[in-house]
Coordinates of C-alpha atoms in Angstrom, one line a residue:
M974 CA -2.5 -22.6 -8.8
E975 CA -4.0 -20.1 -11.0
Q976 CA -1.8 -17.3 -12.5
T977 CA -3.9 -14.6 -10.8
T978 CA -3.4 -16.2 -7.4
L979 CA 0.2 -16.5 -8.0
I980 CA 0.5 -12.8 -8.9
G981 CA -1.5 -12.0 -5.9
L982 CA 0.8 -14.0 -3.6
I983 CA 3.9 -12.3 -5.1
A984 CA 2.3 -8.8 -4.6
A985 CA 1.3 -9.7 -1.1
C986 CA 4.8 -10.9 -0.2
C987 CA 6.4 -7.7 -1.6
T988 CA 4.1 -5.2 0.1
T989 CA 4.0 -7.1 3.4
A990 CA 7.8 -7.4 3.5
A991 CA 8.1 -3.6 3.2
F992 CA 7.1 -3.3 6.9
I993 CA 9.9 -5.6 8.2
P994 CA 12.7 -3.0 8.0
Q995 CA 10.7 -0.6 10.1
V996 CA 10.0 -3.1 12.8
I997 CA 13.7 -4.1 12.9
Q998 CA 14.8 -0.5 13.0
I999 CA 12.5 0.3 15.9
I1000 CA 13.7 -2.8 17.8
R1001 CA 17.4 -2.0 17.2
T1002 CA 17.4 1.7 17.8
G1003 CA 14.3 2.3 19.9
N1004 CA 13.8 5.5 17.9
V1005 CA 10.1 6.1 17.2
D1006 CA 10.3 9.9 16.6
G1007 CA 9.3 9.8 13.0
I1008 CA 6.4 7.4 13.4
S1009 CA 2.9 8.8 13.1
L1010 CA 0.6 7.3 15.5
H1011 CA -2.4 8.6 13.7
M1012 CA -1.2 7.0 10.4
Y1013 CA -0.4 3.6 12.0
S1014 CA -3.7 3.6 13.9
I1015 CA -5.8 4.1 10.8
F1016 CA -3.6 1.8 8.7
T1017 CA -3.8 -0.9 11.2
F1018 CA -7.6 -0.6 11.4
G1019 CA -7.8 -0.6 7.6
V1020 CA -5.6 -3.7 7.3
S1021 CA -7.8 -5.5 9.8
M1022 CA -10.8 -4.6 7.7
W1023 CA -9.2 -5.9 4.5
L1024 CA -8.3 -9.1 6.5
V1025 CA -12.0 -9.6 7.4
Y1026 CA -13.0 -8.9 3.7
G1027 CA -10.5 -11.4 2.6
L1028 CA -11.9 -14.0 5.0
I1029 CA -15.5 -13.3 3.8
V1030 CA -14.6 -13.7 0.1
Q1031 CA -12.1 -16.5 0.8
D1032 CA -9.2 -14.9 -1.0
L1033 CA -6.0 -16.6 0.1
P1034 CA -3.5 -13.9 -1.1
M1035 CA -5.5 -11.2 0.5
I1036 CA -5.9 -13.2 3.8
L1037 CA -2.2 -14.1 4.1
A1038 CA -1.0 -10.6 3.1
N1039 CA -3.3 -8.8 5.4
L1040 CA -2.8 -11.2 8.3
I1041 CA 1.0 -10.7 8.1
T1042 CA 0.7 -6.9 7.5
L1043 CA -1.6 -6.7 10.5
I1044 CA 0.9 -8.3 12.7
L1045 CA 3.7 -6.0 11.4
A1046 CA 1.7 -2.8 11.5
A1047 CA 0.4 -3.5 15.0
S1048 CA 4.0 -4.3 16.1
V1049 CA 5.1 -0.9 14.8
L1050 CA 2.0 0.8 16.5
G1051 CA 2.5 -1.1 19.8
L1052 CA 6.2 -0.5 19.9
T1053 CA 5.7 3.2 19.1
I1054 CA 3.2 3.6 22.0
Y1055 CA 5.3 1.7 24.3
K1056 CA 8.5 3.6 23.6
R1057 CA 6.7 7.0 23.9
L1058 CA 5.1 6.0 27.1
K1059 CA 8.5 4.8 28.5
K1060 CA 10.4 7.8 27.3
P1061 CA 11.5 9.9 30.3
T1062 CA 10.2 13.4 30.5
Q1063 CA 12.9 16.1 30.1
V1064 CA 13.7 18.2 33.1
T1065 CA 14.3 21.9 32.3
T1066 CA 16.1 24.4 34.4
M1067 CA 12.8 26.0 35.2
D1068 CA 11.8 22.8 36.9
L1069 CA 14.8 22.9 39.0
A1070 CA 14.5 26.6 40.1
P1071 CA 13.2 27.1 43.7
N1072 CA 9.7 28.3 44.1
A1073 CA 9.5 32.0 44.4

């Protein structure tokens, strides 16, 4: 294995692994309040484009990193959407007041 490929694989592992704590935290706590849907939507699309690019140029570190990152980023995005849609709406005292 070439040294540049090894460096690429190490970098890919480190940057990809950075998403794992976020996925675990969402699964454990169910809290997605601090997650930006816009950021994760754009990021997930961007990662999918990097994956396509990596496939075209046949760059193994790029393919592996972006495939795994795509799975993790899509998990954060999907869990965030799911949790926000599932979140019950808050009832205020105005909602409970009789109609005048």
